[in-house]
Tab-separated table of C-alpha atoms and ligand atoms in Angstrom:
chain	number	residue	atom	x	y	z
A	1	UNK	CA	113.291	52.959	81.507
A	2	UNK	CA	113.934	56.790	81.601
A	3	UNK	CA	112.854	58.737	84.653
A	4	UNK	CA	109.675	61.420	83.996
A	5	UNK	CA	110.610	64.598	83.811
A	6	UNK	CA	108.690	66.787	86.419
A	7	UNK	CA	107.298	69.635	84.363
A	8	UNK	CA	105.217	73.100	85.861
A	9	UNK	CA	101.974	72.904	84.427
A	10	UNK	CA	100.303	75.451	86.851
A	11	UNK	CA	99.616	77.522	83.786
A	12	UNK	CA	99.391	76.054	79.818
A	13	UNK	CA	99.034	79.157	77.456
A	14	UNK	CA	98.054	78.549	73.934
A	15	UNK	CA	99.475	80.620	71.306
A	16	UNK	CA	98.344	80.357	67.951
A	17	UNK	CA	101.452	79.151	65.462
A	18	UNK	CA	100.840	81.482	62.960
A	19	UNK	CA	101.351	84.763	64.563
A	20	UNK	CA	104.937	85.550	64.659
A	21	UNK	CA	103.997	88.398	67.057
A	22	UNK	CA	101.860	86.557	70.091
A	23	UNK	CA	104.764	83.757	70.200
A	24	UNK	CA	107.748	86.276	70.711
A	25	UNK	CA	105.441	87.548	73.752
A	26	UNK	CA	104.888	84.594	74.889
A	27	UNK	CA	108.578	83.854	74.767
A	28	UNK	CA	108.944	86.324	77.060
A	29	UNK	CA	105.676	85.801	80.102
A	30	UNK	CA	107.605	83.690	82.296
A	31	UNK	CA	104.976	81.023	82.180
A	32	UNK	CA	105.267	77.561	83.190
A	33	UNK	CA	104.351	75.723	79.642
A	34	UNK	CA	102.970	77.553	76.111
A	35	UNK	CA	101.892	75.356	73.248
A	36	UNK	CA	102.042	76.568	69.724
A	37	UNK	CA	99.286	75.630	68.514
A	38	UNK	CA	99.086	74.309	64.953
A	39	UNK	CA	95.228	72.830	65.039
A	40	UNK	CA	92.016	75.136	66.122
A	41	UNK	CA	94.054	78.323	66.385
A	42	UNK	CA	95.376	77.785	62.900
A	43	UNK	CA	93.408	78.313	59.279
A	44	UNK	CA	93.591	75.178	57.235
A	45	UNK	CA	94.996	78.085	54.547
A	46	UNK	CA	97.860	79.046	57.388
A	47	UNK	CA	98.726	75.192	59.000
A	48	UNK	CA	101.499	74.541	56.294
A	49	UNK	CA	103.140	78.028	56.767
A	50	UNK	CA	102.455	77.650	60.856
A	51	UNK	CA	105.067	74.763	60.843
A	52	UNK	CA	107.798	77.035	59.263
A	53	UNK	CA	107.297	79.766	62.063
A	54	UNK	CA	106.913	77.723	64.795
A	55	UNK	CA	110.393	76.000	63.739
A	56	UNK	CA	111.237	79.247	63.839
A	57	UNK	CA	110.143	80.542	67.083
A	58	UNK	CA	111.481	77.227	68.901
A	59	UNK	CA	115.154	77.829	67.357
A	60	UNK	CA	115.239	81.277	67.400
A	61	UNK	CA	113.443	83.113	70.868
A	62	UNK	CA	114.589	82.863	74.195
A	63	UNK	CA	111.725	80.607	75.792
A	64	UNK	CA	113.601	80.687	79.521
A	65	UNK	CA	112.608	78.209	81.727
A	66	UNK	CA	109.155	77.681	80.033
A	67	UNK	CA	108.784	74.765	78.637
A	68	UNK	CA	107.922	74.476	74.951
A	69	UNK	CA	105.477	71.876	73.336
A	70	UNK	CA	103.744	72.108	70.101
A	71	UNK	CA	100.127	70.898	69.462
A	72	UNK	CA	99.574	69.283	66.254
A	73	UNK	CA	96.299	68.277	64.488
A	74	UNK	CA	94.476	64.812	65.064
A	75	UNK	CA	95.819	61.941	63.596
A	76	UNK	CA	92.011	61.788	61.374
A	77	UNK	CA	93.982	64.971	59.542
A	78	UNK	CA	95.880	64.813	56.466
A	79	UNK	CA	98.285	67.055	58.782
A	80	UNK	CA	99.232	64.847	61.517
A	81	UNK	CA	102.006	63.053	60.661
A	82	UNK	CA	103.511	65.903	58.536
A	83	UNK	CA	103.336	68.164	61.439
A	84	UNK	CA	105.488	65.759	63.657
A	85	UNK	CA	108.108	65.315	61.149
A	86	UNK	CA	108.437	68.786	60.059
A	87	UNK	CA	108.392	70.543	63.739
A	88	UNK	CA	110.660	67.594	65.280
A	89	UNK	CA	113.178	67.152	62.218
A	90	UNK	CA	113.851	71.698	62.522
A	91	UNK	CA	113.249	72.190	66.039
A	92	UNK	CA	113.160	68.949	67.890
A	93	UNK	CA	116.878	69.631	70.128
A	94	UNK	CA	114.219	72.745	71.293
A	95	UNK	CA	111.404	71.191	71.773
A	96	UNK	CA	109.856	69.355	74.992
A	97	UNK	CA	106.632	68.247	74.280
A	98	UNK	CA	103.759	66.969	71.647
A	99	UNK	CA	100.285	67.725	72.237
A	100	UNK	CA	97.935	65.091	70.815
A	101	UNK	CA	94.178	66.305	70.437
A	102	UNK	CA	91.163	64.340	69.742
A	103	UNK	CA	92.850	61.102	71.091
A	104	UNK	CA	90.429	58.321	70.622
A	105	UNK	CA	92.748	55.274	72.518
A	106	UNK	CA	95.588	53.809	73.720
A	107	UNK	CA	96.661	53.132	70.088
A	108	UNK	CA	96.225	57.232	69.345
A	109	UNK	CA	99.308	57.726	71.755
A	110	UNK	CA	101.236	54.743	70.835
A	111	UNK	CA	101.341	55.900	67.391
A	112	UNK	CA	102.503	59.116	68.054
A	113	UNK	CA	105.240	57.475	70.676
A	114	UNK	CA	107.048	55.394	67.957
A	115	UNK	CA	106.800	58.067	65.391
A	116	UNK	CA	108.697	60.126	68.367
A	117	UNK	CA	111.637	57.217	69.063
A	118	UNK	CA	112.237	56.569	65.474
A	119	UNK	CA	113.138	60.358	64.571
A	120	UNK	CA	115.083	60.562	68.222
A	121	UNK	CA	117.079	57.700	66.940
A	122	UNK	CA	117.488	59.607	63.452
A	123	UNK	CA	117.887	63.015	64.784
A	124	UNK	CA	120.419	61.404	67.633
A	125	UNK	CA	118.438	63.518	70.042
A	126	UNK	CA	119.399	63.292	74.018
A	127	UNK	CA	116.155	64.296	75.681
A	128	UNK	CA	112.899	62.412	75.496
A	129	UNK	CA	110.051	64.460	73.799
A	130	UNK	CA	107.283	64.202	76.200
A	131	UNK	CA	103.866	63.475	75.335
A	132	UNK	CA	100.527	65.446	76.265
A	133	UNK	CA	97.110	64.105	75.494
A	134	UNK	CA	93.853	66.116	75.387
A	135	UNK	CA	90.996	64.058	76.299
A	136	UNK	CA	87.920	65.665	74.647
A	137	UNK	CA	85.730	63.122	72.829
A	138	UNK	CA	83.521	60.915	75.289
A	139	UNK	CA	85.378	58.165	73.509
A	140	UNK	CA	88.241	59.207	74.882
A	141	UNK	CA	86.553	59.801	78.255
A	142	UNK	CA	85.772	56.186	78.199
A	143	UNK	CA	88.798	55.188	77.025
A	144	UNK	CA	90.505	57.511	79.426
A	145	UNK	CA	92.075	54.793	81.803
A	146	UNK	CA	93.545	52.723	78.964
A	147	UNK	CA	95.300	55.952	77.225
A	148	UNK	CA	96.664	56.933	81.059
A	149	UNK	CA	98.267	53.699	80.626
A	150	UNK	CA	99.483	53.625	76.926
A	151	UNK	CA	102.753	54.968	77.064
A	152	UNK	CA	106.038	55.894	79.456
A	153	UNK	CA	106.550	58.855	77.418
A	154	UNK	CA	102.832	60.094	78.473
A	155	UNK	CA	103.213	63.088	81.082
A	156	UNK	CA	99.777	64.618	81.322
A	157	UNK	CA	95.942	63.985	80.522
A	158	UNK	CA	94.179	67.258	80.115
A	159	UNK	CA	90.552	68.300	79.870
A	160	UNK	CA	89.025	69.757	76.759
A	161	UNK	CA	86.115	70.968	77.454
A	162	UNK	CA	85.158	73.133	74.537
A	163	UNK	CA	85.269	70.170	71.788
A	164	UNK	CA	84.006	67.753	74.726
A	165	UNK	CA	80.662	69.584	75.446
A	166	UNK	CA	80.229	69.233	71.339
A	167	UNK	CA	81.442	65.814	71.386
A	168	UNK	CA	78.655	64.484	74.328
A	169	UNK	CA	75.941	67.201	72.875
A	170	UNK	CA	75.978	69.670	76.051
A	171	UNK	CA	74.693	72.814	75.205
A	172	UNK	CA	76.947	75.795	76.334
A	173	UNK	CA	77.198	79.541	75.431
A	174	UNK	CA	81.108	79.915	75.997
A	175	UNK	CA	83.870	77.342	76.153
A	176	UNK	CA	84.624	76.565	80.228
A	177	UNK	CA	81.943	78.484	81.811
A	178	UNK	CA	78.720	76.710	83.647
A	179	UNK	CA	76.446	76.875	81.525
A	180	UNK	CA	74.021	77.618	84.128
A	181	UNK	CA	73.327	74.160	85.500
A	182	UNK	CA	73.077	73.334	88.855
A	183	UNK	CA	76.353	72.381	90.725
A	184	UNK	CA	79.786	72.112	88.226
A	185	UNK	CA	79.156	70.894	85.399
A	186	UNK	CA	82.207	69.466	84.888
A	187	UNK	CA	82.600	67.512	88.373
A	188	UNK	CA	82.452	64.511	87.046
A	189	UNK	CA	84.846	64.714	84.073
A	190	UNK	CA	87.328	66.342	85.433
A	191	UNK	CA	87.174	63.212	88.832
A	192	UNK	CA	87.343	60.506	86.467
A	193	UNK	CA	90.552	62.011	84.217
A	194	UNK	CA	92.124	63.274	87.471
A	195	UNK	CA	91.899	59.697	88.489
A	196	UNK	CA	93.001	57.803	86.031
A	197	UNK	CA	96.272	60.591	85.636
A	198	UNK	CA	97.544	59.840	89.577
A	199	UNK	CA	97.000	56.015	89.133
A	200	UNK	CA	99.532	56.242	86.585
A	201	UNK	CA	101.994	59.326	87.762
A	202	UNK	CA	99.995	61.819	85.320
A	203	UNK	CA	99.822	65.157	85.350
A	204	UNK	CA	96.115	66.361	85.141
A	205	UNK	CA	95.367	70.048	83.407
A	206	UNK	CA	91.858	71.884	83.177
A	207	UNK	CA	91.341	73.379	79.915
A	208	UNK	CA	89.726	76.211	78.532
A	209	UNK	CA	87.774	79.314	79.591
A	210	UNK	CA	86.926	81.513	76.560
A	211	UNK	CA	85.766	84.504	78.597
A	212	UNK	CA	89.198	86.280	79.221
A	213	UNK	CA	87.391	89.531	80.524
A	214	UNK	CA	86.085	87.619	83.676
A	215	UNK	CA	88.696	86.901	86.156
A	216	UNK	CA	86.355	85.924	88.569
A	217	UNK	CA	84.896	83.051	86.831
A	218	UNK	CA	87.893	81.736	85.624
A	219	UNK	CA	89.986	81.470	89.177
A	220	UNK	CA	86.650	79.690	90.517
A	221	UNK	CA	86.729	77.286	87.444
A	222	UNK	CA	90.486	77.124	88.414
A	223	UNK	CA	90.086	76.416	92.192
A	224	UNK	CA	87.511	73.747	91.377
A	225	UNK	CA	90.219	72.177	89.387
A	226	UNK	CA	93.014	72.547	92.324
A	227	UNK	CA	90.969	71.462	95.105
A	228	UNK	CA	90.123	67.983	93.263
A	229	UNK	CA	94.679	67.038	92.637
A	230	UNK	CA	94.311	69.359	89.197
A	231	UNK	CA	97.731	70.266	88.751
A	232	UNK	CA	97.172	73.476	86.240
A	233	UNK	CA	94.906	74.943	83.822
A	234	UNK	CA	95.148	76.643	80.494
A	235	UNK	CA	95.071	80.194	79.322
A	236	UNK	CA	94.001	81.383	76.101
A	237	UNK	CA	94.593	85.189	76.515
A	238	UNK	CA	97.688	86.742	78.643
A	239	UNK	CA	95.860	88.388	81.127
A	240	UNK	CA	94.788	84.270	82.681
A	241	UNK	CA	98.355	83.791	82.784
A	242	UNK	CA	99.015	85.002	86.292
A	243	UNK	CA	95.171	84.029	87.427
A	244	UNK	CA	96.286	80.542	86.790
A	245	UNK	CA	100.407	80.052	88.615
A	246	UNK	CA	98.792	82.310	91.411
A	247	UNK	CA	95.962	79.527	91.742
A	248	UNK	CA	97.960	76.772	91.605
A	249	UNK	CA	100.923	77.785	93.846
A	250	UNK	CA	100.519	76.788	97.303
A	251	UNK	CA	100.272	79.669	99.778
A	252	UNK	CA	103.704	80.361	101.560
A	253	UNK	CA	101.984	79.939	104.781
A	254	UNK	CA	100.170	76.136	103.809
A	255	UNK	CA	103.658	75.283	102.503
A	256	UNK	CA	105.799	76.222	106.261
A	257	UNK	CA	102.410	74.841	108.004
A	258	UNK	CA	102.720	71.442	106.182
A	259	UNK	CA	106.176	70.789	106.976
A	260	UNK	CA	105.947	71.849	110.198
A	261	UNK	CA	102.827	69.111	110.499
A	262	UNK	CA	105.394	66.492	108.627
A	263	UNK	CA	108.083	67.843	111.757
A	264	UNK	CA	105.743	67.063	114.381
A	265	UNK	CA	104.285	63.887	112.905
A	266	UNK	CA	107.556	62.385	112.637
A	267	UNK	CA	108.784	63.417	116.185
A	268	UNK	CA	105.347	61.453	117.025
A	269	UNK	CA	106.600	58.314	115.545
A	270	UNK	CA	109.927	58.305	117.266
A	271	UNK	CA	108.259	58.108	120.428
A	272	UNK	CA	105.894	55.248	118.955
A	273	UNK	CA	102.950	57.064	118.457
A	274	UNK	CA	100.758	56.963	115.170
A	275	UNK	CA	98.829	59.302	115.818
A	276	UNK	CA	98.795	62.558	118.013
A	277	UNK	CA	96.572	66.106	118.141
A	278	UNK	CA	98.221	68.902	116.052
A	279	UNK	CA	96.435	72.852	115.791
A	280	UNK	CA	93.520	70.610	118.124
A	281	UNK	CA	93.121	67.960	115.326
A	282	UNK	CA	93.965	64.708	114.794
A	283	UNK	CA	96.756	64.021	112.727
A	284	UNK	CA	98.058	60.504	110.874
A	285	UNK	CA	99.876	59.138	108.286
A	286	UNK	CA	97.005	59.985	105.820
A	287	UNK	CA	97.379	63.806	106.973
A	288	UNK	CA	100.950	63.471	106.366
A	289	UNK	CA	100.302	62.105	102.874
A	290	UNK	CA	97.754	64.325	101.855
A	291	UNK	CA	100.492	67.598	103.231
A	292	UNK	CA	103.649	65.742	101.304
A	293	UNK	CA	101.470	66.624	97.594
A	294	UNK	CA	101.758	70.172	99.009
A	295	UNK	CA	105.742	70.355	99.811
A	296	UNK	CA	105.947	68.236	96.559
A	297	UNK	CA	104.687	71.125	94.414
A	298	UNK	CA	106.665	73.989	96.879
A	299	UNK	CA	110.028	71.765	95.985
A	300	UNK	CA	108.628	71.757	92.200
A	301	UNK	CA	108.056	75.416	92.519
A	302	UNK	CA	111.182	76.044	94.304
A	303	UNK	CA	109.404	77.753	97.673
B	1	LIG	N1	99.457	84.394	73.329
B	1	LIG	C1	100.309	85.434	73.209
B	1	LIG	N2	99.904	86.705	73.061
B	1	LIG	C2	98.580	86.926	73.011
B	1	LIG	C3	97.636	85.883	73.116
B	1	LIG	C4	98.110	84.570	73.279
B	1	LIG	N3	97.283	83.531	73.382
B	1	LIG	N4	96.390	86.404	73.049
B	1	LIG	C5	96.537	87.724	72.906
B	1	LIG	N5	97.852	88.046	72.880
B	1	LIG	C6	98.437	89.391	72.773
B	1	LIG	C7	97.845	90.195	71.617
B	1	LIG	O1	98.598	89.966	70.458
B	1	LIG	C8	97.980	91.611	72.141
B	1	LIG	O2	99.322	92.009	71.973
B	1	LIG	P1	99.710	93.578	71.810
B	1	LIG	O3	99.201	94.262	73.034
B	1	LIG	O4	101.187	93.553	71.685
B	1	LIG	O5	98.989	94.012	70.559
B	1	LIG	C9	97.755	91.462	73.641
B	1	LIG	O6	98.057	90.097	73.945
B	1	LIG	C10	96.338	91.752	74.075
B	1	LIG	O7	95.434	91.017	73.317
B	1	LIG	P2	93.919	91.525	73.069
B	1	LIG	O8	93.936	92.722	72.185
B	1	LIG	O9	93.248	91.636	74.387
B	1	LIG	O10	93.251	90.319	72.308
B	1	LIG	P3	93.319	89.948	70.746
B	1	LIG	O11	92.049	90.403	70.093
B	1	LIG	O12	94.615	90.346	70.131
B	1	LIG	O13	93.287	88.342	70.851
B	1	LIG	C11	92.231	86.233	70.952
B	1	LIG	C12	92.172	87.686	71.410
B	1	LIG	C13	91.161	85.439	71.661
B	1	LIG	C14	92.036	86.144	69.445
B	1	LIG	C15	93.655	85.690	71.333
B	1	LIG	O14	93.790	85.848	72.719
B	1	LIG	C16	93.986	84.299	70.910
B	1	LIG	O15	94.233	84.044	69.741
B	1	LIG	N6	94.040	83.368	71.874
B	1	LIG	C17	94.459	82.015	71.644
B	1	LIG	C18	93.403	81.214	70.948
B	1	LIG	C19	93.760	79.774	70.911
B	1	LIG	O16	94.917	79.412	70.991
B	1	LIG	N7	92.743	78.893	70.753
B	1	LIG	C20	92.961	77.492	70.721
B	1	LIG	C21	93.024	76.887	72.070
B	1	LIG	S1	91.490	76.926	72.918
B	2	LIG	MG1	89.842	70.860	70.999
């Protein structure tokens, strides 16, 4: 079986595929992951002359060390499959990932996973196209621990919340905001999806937050996200872009702190003791653990 590829997610950006323009800046942000978007972004009019310029833009711009995915339509669209062929048979040598949304099941993935190997076979590509899966229907919300399991080739569940609060009937003014009821809203969505993602070596994502002129709200929707093993969030406008990989970086001084804690744990345990007091508190194996997620991002990061 091939090894995962560890991907940055701190920050998803979604550019919409038919504007030549925002893609060549996006080329150029330094963000961790952008998906050109060919479904809610996109005109039905525009989605056939979308695939053509997002060929385009994977082939022809200098994407860095972001990594590139494209997000096609549902597979209940006559655009699906067409959009798969068409982006993977001009651009797939450039191309790192397929965003599914609207996944219903397992079987949603597993479609899209051996429509994947048979054009790598064809195409004699060398890399595995990864897979990203937006869970946003409550069927898929109740399905969510079957589709964490569906496929190797699945890197990371995310949370859609703007078609989610239509699909479960939750009234809400803007896409990713509060909606003014008490507590977060989203608490227990974004528990059970961030579960089911580290049982099976998942990347989790938050999703949207339509207001872009309230950076506020959206690092506090963010931070929720972190706090819970949330590995990144979207961003729909530039300026969330840095909100986002500023949120989701460790601080420098957690990062030295935790593997200093990992130094004096393990000089603990050569002189046979489990556990021992570190800054007054008690440390274990479990602090150990929970500090080793931290240096595992810093390494990602490269801090
Ligand atoms: N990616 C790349 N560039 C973007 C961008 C994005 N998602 N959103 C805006 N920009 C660019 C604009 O083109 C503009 O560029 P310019 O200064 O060179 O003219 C600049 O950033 C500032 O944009 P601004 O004028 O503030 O907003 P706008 O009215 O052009 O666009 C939206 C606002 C909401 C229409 C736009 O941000 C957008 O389309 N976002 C993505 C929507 C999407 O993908 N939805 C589906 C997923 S939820
Ligand atoms: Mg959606």
């Amino acid at each position: 079986m091939q090894e995962k590829i560890k991907r940055l997610r701190r920050c998803q950006l979604s550019v919409p595929g038919s504007s030549e323009k925002m893609m060549a800046k996006a080329a150029g942000m330094g963000v961790d992951f952008v998906f050109l978007d060919l479904e809610d972004a996109v005109a039905p009019s525009e989605k056939r002359p979308a695939r053509r310029k997002i060929v385009d833009a994977l082939n022809g711009l200098d994407w860095g060390r972001t990594t590139r995915c494209v997000r096609i339509n549902d597979l209940t669209t006559e655009y699906a499959y067409e959009d798969i062929i068409e982006v993977v048979e001009g651009a797939g040598r450039n191309l790192d990932v397929i965003m599914l949304p609207k996944a219903m099941s397992a079987a949603d993935v597993q479609f899209v996973d051996k429509l994947l190997s048979m054009m790598e076979k064809k195409l004699g590509l060398r890399h595995r196209i990864g897979i990203d899966v937006l869970i946003e229907e409550v069927e898929a919300m109740m399905n969510v621990e079957a589709i964490a399991a569906s496929t190797p080739r699945l890197e990371c569940l995310i949370f859609g919340m703007g078609d989610y609060s239509a699909s479960q009937g939750v009234s809400m003014r803007d896409i990713g905001g509060s909606g003014g009821y008490p507590g977060d809203i989203w608490h227990y969505q974004r528990q059970r999806l961030t579960i089911a993602a580290r049982a099976h070596r998942l990347d989790a994502v938050d999703g949207p937050f339509a207001d872009f002129r309230s950076p506020d709200a959206f690092r506090e929707e963010a931070r929720r996200a972190m706090i819970l093993g949330m590995v990144g969030k979207w961003a729909i406008h530039p300026s969330q872009v840095e909100l986002a990989q500023e949120v989701f970086s460790p601080a420098a001084s957690d990062v030295a702190r935790a593997r200093d804690m990992i130094r004096a744990y393990d000089e603990a345990l050569s002189q046979g003791l489990g556990a021992v007091q570190y800054e007054g508190k008690m440390i274990d194996i479990a602090s150990v653990r929970i500090v080793k997620n931290l240096v595992q991002r810093a390494d990602l990061i490269g801090m």
